[in-house]
Coordinates of C-alpha atoms and ligand atoms in Angstrom, one line a residue:
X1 CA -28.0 15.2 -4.5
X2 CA -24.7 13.3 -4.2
X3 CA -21.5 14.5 -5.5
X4 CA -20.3 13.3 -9.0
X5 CA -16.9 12.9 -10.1
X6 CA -15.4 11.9 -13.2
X7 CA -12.4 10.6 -14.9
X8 CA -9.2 13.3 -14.9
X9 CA -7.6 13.4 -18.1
X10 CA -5.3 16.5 -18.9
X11 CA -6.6 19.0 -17.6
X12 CA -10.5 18.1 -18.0
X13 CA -13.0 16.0 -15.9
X14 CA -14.5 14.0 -17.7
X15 CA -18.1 13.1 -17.6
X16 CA -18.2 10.9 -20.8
X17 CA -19.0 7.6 -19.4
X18 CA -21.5 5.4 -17.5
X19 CA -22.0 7.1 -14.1
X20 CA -22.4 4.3 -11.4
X21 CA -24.0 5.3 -7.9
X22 CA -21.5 4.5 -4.8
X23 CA -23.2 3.2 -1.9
X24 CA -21.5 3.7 2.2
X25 CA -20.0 0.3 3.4
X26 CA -20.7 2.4 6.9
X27 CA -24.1 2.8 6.9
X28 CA -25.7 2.5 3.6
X29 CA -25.9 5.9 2.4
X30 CA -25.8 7.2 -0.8
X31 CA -22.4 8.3 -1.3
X32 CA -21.6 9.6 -5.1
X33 CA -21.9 9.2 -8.6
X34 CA -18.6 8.0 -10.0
X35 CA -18.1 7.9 -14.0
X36 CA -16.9 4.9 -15.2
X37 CA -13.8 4.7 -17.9
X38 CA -13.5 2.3 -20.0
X39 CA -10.6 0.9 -22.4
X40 CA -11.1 3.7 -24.9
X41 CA -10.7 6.7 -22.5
X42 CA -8.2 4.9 -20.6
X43 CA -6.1 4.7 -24.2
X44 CA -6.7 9.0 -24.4
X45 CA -5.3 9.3 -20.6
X46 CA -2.0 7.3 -21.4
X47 CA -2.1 9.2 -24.8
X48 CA -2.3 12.4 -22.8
X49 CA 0.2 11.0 -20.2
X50 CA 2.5 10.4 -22.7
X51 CA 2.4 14.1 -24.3
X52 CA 2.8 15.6 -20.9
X53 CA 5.7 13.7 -19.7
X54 CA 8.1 15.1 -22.5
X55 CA 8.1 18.5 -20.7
X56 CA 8.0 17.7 -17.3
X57 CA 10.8 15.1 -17.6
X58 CA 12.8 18.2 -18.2
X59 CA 11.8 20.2 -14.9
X60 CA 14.4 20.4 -12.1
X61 CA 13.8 18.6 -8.8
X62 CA 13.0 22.2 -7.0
X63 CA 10.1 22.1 -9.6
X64 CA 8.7 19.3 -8.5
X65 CA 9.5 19.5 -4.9
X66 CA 8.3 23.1 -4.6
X67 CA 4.3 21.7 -6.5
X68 CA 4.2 18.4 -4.2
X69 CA 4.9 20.6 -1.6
X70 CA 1.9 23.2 -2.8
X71 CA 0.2 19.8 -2.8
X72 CA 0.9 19.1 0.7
X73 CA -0.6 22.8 1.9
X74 CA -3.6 22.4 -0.1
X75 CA -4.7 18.6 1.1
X76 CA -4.0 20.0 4.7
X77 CA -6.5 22.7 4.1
X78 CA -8.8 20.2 3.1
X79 CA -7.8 17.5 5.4
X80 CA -11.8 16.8 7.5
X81 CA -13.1 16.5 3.6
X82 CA -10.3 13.9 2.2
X83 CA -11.0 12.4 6.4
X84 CA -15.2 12.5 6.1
X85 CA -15.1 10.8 2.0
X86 CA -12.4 8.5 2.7
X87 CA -14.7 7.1 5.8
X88 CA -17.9 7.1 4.1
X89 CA -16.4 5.5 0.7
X90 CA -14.6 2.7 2.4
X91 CA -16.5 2.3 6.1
X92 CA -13.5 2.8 8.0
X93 CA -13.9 5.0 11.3
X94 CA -13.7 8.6 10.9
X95 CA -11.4 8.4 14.0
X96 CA -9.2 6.6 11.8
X97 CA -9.3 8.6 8.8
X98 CA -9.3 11.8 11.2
X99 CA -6.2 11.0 13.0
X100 CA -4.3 7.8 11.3
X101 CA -5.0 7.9 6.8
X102 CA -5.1 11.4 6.6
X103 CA -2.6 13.1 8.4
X104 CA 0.5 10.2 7.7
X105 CA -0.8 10.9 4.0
X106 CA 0.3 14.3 4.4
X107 CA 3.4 13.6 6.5
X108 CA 4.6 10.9 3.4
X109 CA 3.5 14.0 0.8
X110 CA 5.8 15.8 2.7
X111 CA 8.4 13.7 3.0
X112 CA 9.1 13.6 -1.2
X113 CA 8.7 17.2 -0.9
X114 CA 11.9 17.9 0.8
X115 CA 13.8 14.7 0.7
X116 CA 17.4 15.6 -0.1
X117 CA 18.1 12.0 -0.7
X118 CA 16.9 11.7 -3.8
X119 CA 19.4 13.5 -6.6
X120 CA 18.9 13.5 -10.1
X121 CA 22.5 11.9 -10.8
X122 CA 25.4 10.8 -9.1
X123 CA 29.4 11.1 -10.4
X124 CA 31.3 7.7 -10.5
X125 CA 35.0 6.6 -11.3
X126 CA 35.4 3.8 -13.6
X127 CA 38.5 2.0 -11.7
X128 CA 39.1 0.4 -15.1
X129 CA 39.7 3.1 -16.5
X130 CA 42.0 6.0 -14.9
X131 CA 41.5 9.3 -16.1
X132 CA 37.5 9.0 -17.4
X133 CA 34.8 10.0 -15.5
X134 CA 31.3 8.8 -15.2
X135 CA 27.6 10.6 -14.5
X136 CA 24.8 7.8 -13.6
X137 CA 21.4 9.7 -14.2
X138 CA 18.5 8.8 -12.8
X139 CA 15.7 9.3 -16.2
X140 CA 12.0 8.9 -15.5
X141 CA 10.6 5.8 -16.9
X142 CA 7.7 7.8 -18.3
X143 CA 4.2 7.1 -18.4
X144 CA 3.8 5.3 -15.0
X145 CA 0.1 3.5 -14.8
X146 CA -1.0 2.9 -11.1
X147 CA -3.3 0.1 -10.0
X148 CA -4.5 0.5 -6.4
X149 CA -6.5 -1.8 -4.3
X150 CA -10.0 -0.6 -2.3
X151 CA -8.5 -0.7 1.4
X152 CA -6.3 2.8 1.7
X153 CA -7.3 4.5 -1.4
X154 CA -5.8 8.0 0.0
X155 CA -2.7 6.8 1.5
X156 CA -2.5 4.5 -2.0
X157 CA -3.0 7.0 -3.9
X158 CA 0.0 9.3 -2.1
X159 CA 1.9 6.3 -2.5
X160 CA 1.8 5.9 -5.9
X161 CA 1.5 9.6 -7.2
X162 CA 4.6 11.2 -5.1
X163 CA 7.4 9.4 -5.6
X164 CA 6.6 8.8 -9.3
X165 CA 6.3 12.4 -9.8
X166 CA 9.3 13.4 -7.9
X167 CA 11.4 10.9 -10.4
X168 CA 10.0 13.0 -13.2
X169 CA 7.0 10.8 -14.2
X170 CA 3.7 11.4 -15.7
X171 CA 0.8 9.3 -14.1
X172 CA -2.2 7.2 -15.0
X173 CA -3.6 6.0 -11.3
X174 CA -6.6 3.7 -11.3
X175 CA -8.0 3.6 -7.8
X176 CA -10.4 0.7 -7.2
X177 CA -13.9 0.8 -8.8
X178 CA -15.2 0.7 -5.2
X179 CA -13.1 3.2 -3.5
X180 CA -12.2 6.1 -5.7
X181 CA -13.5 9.5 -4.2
X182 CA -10.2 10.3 -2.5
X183 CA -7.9 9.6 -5.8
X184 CA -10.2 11.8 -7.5
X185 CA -10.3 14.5 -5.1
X186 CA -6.2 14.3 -5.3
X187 CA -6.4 14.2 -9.0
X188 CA -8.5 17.4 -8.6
X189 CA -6.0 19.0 -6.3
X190 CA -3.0 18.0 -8.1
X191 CA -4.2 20.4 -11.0
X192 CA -5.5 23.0 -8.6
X193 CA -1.9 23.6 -7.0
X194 CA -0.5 23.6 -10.6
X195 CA 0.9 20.1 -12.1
X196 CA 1.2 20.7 -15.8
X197 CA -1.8 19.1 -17.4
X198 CA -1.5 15.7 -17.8
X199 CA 1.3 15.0 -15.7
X200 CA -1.5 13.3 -13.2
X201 CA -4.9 11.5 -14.7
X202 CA -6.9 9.5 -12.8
X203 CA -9.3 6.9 -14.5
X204 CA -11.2 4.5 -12.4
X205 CA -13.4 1.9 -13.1
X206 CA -13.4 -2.3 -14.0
X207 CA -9.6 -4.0 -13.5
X208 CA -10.5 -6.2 -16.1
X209 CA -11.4 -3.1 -18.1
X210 CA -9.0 -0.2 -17.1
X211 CA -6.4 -1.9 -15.4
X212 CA -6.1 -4.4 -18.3
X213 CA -6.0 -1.9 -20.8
X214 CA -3.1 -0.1 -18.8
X215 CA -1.3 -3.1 -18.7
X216 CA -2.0 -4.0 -22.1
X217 CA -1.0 0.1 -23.9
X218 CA 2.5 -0.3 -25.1
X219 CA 2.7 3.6 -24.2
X220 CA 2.9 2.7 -20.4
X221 CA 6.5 1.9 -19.9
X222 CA 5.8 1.0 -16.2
X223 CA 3.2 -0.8 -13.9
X224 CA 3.0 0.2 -10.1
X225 CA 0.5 -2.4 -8.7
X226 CA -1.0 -3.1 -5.6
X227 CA -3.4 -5.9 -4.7
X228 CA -3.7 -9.4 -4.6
X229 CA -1.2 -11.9 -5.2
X230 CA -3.3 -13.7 -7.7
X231 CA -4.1 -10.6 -9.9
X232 CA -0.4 -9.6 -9.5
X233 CA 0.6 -12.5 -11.0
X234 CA -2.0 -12.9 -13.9
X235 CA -1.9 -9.1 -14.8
X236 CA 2.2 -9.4 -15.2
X237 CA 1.9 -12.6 -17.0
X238 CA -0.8 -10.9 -19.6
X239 CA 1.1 -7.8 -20.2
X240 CA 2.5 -6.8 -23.7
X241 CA 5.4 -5.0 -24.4
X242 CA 8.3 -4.7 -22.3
X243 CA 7.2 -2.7 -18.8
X244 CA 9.0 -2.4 -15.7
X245 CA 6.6 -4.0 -12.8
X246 CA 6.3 -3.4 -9.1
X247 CA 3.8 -5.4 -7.4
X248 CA 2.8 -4.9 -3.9
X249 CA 1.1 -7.8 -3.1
X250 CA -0.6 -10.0 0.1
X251 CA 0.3 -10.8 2.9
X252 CA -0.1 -13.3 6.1
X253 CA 2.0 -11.4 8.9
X254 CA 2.9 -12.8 12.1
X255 CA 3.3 -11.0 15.3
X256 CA 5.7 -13.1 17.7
X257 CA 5.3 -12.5 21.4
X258 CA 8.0 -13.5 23.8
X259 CA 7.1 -13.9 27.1
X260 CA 9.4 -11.3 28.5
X261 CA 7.4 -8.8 26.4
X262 CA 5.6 -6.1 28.2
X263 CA 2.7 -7.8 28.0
X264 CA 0.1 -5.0 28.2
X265 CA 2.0 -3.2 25.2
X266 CA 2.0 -6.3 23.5
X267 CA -1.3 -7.3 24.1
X268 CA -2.6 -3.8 22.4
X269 CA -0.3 -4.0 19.4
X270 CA -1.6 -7.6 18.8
X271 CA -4.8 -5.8 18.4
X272 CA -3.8 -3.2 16.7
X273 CA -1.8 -5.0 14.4
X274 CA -5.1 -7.1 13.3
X275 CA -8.3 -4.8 13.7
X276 CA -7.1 -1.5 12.5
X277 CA -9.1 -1.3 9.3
X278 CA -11.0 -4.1 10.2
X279 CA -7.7 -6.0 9.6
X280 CA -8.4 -5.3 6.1
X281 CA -4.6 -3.9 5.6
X282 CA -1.8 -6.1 3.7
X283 CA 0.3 -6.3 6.6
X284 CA -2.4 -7.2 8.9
X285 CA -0.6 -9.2 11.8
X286 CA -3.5 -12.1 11.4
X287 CA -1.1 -14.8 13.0
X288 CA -0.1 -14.4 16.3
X289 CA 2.2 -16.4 17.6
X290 CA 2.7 -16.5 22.0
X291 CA 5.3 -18.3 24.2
X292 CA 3.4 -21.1 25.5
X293 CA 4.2 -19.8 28.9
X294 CA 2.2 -16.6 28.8
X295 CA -0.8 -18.3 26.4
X296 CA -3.6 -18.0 29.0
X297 CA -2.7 -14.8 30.4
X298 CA -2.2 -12.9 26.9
X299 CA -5.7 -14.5 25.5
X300 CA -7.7 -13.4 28.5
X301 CA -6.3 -9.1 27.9
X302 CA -6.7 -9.8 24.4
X303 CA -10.4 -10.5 25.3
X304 CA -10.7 -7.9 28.2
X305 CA -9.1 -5.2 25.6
X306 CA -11.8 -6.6 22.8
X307 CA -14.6 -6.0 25.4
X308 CA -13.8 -2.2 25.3
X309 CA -14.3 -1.7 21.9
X310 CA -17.0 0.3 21.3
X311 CA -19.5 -0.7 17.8
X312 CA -21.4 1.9 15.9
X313 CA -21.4 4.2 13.1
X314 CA -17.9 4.7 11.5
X315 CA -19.3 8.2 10.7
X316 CA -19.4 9.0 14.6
X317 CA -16.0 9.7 16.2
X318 CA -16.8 7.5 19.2
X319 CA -16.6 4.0 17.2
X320 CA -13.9 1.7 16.9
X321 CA -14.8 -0.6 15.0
X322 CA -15.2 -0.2 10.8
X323 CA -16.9 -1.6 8.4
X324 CA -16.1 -4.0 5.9
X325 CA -15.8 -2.7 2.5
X326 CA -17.5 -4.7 0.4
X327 CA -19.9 -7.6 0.0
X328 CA -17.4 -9.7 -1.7
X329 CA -15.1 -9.3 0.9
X330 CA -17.8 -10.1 4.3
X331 CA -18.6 -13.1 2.3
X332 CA -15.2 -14.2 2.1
X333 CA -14.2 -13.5 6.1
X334 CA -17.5 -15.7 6.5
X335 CA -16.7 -18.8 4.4
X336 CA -12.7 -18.7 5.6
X337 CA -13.8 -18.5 9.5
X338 CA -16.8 -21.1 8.8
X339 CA -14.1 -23.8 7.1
X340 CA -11.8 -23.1 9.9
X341 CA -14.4 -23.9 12.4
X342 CA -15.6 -27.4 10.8
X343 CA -11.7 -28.2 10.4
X344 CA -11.4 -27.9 14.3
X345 CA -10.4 -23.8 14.8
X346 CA -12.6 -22.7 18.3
X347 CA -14.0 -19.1 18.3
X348 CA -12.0 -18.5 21.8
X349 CA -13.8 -15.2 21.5
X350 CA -16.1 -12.8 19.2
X351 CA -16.6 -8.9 19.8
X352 CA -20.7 -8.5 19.4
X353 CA -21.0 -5.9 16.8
X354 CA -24.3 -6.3 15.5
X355 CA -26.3 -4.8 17.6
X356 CA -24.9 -1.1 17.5
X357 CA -24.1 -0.8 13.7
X358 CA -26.2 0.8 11.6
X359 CA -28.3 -1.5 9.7
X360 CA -27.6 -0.6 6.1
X361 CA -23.8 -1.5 6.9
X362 CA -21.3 -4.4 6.5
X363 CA -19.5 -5.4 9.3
X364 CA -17.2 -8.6 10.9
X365 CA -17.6 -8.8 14.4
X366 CA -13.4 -8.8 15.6
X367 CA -12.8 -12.5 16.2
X368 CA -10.5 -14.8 18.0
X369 CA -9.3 -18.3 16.4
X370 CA -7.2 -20.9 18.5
X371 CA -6.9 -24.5 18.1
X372 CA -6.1 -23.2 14.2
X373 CA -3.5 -25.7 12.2
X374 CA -0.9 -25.1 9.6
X375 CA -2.9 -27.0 6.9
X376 CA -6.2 -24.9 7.6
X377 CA -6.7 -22.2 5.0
X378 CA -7.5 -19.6 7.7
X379 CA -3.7 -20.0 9.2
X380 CA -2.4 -20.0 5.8
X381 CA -4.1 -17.8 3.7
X382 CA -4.8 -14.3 3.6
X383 CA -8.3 -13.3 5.1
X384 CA -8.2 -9.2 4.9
X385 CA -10.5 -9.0 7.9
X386 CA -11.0 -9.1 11.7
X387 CA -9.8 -12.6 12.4
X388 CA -6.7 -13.0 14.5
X389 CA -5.5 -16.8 14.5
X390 CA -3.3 -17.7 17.4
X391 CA -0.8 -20.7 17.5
X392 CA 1.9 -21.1 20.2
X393 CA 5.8 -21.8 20.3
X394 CA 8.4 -22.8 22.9
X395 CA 11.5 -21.5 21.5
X396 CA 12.9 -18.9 19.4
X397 CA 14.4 -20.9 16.7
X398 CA 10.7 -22.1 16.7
X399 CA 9.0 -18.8 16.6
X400 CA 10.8 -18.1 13.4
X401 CA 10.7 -21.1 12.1
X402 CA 6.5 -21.2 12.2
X403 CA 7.2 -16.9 11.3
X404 CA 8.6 -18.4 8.0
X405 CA 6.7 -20.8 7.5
X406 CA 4.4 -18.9 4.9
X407 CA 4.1 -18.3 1.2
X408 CA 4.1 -14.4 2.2
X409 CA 6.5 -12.4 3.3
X410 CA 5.5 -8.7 4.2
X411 CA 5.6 -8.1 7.4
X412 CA 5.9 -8.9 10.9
X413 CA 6.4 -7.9 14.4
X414 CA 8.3 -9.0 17.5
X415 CA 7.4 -8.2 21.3
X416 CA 10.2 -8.6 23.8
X417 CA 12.2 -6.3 25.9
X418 CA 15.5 -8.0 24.8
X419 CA 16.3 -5.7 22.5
X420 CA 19.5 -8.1 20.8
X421 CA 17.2 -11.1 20.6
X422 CA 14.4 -8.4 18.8
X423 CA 17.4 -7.7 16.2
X424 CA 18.5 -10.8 16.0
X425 CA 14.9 -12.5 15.3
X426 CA 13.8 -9.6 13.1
X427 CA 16.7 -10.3 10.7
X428 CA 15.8 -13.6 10.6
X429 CA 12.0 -13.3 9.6
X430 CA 11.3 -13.5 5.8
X431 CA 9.8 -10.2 5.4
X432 CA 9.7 -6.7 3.7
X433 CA 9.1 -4.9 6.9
X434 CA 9.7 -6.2 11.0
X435 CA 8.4 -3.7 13.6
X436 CA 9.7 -4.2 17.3
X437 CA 7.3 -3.8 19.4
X438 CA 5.2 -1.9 17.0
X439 CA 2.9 -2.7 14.7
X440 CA 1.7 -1.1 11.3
X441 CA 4.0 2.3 11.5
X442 CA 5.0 3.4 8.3
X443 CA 7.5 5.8 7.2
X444 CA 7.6 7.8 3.9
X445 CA 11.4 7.4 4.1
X446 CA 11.7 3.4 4.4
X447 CA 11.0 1.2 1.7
X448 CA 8.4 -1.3 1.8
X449 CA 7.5 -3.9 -0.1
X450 CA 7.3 -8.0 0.5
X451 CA 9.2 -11.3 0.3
X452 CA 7.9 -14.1 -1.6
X453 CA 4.6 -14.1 -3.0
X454 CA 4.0 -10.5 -1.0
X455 CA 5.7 -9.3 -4.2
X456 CA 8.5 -7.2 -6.2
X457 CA 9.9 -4.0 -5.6
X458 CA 9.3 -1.5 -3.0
X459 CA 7.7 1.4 -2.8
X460 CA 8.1 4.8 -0.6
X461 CA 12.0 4.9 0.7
X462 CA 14.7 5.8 -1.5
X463 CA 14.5 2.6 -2.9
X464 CA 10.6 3.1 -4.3
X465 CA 11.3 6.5 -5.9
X466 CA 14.2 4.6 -7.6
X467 CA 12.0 2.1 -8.8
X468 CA 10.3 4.8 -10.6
X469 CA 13.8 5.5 -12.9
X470 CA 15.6 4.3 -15.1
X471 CA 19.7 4.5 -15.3
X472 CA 21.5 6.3 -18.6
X473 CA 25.7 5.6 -17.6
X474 CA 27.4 8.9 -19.3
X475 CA 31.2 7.5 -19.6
X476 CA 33.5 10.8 -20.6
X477 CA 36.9 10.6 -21.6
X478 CA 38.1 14.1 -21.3
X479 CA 41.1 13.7 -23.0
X480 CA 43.3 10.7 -25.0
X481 CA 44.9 8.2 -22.9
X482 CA 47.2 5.4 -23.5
X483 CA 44.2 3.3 -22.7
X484 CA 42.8 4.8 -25.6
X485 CA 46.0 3.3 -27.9
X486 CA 45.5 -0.2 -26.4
X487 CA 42.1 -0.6 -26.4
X488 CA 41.6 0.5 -29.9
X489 CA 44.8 -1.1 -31.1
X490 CA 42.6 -4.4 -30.6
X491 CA 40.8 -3.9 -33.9
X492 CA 43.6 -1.2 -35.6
X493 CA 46.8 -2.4 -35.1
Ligands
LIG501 P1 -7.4 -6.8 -6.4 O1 -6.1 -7.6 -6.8 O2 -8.7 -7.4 -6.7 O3 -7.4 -5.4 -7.2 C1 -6.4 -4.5 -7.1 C2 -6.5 -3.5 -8.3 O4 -6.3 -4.3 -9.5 C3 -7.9 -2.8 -8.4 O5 -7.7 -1.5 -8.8 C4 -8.6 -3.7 -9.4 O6 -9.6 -3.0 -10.1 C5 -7.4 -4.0 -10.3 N1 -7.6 -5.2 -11.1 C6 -8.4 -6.3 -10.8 N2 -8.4 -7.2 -11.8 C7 -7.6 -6.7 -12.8 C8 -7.1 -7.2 -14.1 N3 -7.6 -8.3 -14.6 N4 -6.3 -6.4 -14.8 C9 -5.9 -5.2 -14.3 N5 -6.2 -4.7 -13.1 C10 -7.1 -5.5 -12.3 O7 -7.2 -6.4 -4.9 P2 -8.2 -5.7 -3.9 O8 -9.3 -6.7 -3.6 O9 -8.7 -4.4 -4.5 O10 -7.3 -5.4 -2.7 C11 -7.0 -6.3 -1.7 C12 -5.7 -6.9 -1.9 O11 -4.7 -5.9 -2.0 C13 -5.2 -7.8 -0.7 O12 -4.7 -9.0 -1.2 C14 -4.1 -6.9 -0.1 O13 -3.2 -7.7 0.6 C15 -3.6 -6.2 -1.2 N6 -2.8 -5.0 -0.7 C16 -1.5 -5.0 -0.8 C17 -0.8 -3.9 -0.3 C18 0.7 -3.9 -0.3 O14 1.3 -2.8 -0.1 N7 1.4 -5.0 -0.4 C19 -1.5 -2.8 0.2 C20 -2.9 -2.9 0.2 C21 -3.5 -4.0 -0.3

């Protein structure tokens, strides 16, 4: 029989609930029964959220760092389980899990676990006032509630757990209805290395259900979100009370290559950039963009790298290609490419994929668009699947120009082996995050997080576990000053 999991609150799994049966985007399998939470017991995890966090607000940093990094020991030592669910609950190779998801989780575990960076206060001079002192402290918010999206539940789930709980925070995380095993297996773990109870819950379930009653519990006194742009925006305009909000939202990246580029290298990351994940990743680099001069020769590698990739099982090492996680989400990569086609796009080419997977499985076959327009909702809108759309420029003022030329703003990259014109276009490009020749490499330590409608606030970095504080200003006067005489003599002459 498949596993079961149910909600954590405190220090209890909780069964209470309708149990719904998970099915494998890879191959149809059944996968696990997963207990549903509704508003009620997502009220009782704030509730118990909020009793927790008045302790561990109080515990040191060497506290927390010392448990995240117990946590980081203990996920290691169960790193092919967290690798085989995290596969089988979202369709995404196992090769990718094995060696990409899993292991950077770890590493970005890690990195909040012995970040020095991070201090619980600084010391400031007021220059106003000679002779005072000032301590800036960095206070948790409190009860943090985190909303995560279905694509990279583990590496989400890091994301939104670590730094909140370095910063002192207790934490409600709702992974997505469809992809929850991994949260639930780090909500297990969290309590099995020896977070206080309460200090991490993790309800899943319904957005409209759980994540609007998160949003809606005047207890929560900040919303880490990540997912669409249109749910961003309707969740933060239907919230009560006053919360703090990060949203993490989508994206439509571009990857610019110049023709001085190693072309081979470029040719890969352009690939990389858009099928990893079945291109089902925020920063997807779904619009390429090539110097007109090297057009022909980049689109036949990119289709003489495409005709290497190997279909099959996600579950067996030896594939490349994964699944696409849901239903929803096949049908939407369907209708997008379809419109594209009858506005004019041409398929310049299509990886054949049906013939290997495994029947009971969704998949995309990678495809190639050119011919695509700015007006077509395939170059402007988000897609979150294996459909690379490629335009070209002549110039660089018109690579960033078309770069821009977006509602997003999360990502991009830039090939070229000029190194000052990679700087000097990369600080140009309207986005959260610019690799240089590279494409999708995250690091615990720098903040990400988007431009425009890609969203507000970062997360990871210094910056994101700041997000998770608030500031409390101590000004002491250790002793009376003149300033003291004049200042006061305004109301007491
Ligand atoms: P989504 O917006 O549908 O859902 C995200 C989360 O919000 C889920 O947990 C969902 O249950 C919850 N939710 C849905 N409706 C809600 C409501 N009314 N109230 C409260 N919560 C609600 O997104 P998705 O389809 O799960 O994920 C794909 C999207 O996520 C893409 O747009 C992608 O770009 C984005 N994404 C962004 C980042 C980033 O870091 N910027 C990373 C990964 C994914």
């Amino acid at each position: 029989m498949e596993p079961r999991y149910g909600n954590r609150i405190g220090e209890r799994e909780d069964f209470d609930g309708e149990g719904h049966l998970l099915k494998s985007p890879a191959d149809g399998r059944d996968v696990a029964t997963v207990t549903y939470a509704d508003a009620k017991k997502t009220d009782e995890a704030v509730e118990t959220a909020r009793e927790a966090s008045k302790k561990w607000k109080t515990s040191t940093l060497k506290e927390r760092q010392d448990l995240l990094l117990r946590l980081v020991e203990r996920i290691q030592s169960r790193s092919e389980t967290y690798a085989f669910l995290e596969s089988l609950n979202t369709g995404k190779t196992l090769r990718q899990s094995t060696l990409l998801d899993i292991p950077l989780g770890i590493e970005n575990v890690r990195y909040f676990a012995t970040t020095k960076e991070f201090a619980l206060q600084r010391e400031i001079e007021h220059p106003e006032y000679p002779g005072t002192r000032g301590v800036v402290q960095y206070a948790p918010m409190g009860v943090v509630a985190s909303i995560a999206p279905w694509n990279v539940p583990f590496l989400m789930a890091i994301w939104k757990l670590a730094p909140a709980l370095l910063a002192g925070n207790a934490v409600v995380l709702k992974p997505s209805h469809y992809t929850p095993l991994t949260a639930l297996e780090l909500g297990r773990d969290t309590a099995a290395v020896g977070f206080p109870p309460g200090v991490v819950n993790v309800v899943t379930g319904y957005g409209p259900v759980v994540g609007d009653a998160l949003v809606k519990n005047k207890h929560v006194n900040m919303v880490s979100f990540t997912g669409s742009t249109k749910t961003g925006q309707e969740l933060m305009a239907g919230s009560s009370g006053l919360k703090k909000f990060t949203l993490e939202l989508g994206g439509k990246s571009p990857n610019v290559v110049f023709a001085d580029a190693d072309l081979e290298q470029a040719a890969m990351g352009a690939l990389f950039g858009i099928y990893l994940n079945s291109g089902q990743l925020c920063e997807s680099g779904s619009r390429l963009l090539l110097q007109a001069s090297i057009r022909e020769s980049f689109l036949a590698k990119l289709r003489e790298l495409m005709g290497r990739m190997r279909p099959g099982n996600p579950m067996d090492m030896e594939t490349d290609i994964s699944a696409i996680t849901t239903e929803k989400q096949k049908r939407k990569i369907e209708t997008m490419v379809e419109a594209g086609v009858a506005a004019g796009a041409k398929v310049y080419f299509r990886k054949e994929v049906s013939v290997l997977s495994p029947p009971g499985g969704l998949f995309y076959p990678p495809t190639v668009l050119t011919e695509v327009h700015h007006d077509q909702e395939v170059w402007r809108e988000e897609i979150f699947g294996p459909v690379l759309s490629v335009m070209e420029f002549e110039t660089e003022s018109e690579a960033i120009e078309l770069a821009n030329r977006t509602e997003y703003g999360l990502a991009a990259g830039v090939w070229t082996s000029d190194l000052t014109r990679a700087e000097r276009v990369a600080s140009q490009i309207d986005a959260g995050t610019v690799w240089v020749n590279e494409y999708h490499m995250l690091s615990a330590a720098a903040p990400r997080g988007g431009f425009k409608n890609s969203g507000i606030g970062r997360e990871l970095g210094l910056e994101g576990i700041l997000e998770c504080t608030q500031t409390r200003h101590i000004f002491v006067n250790p002793e009376h000053t003149d300033l003291d005489d004049a200042a006061y003599g305004v109301v007491l002459p």
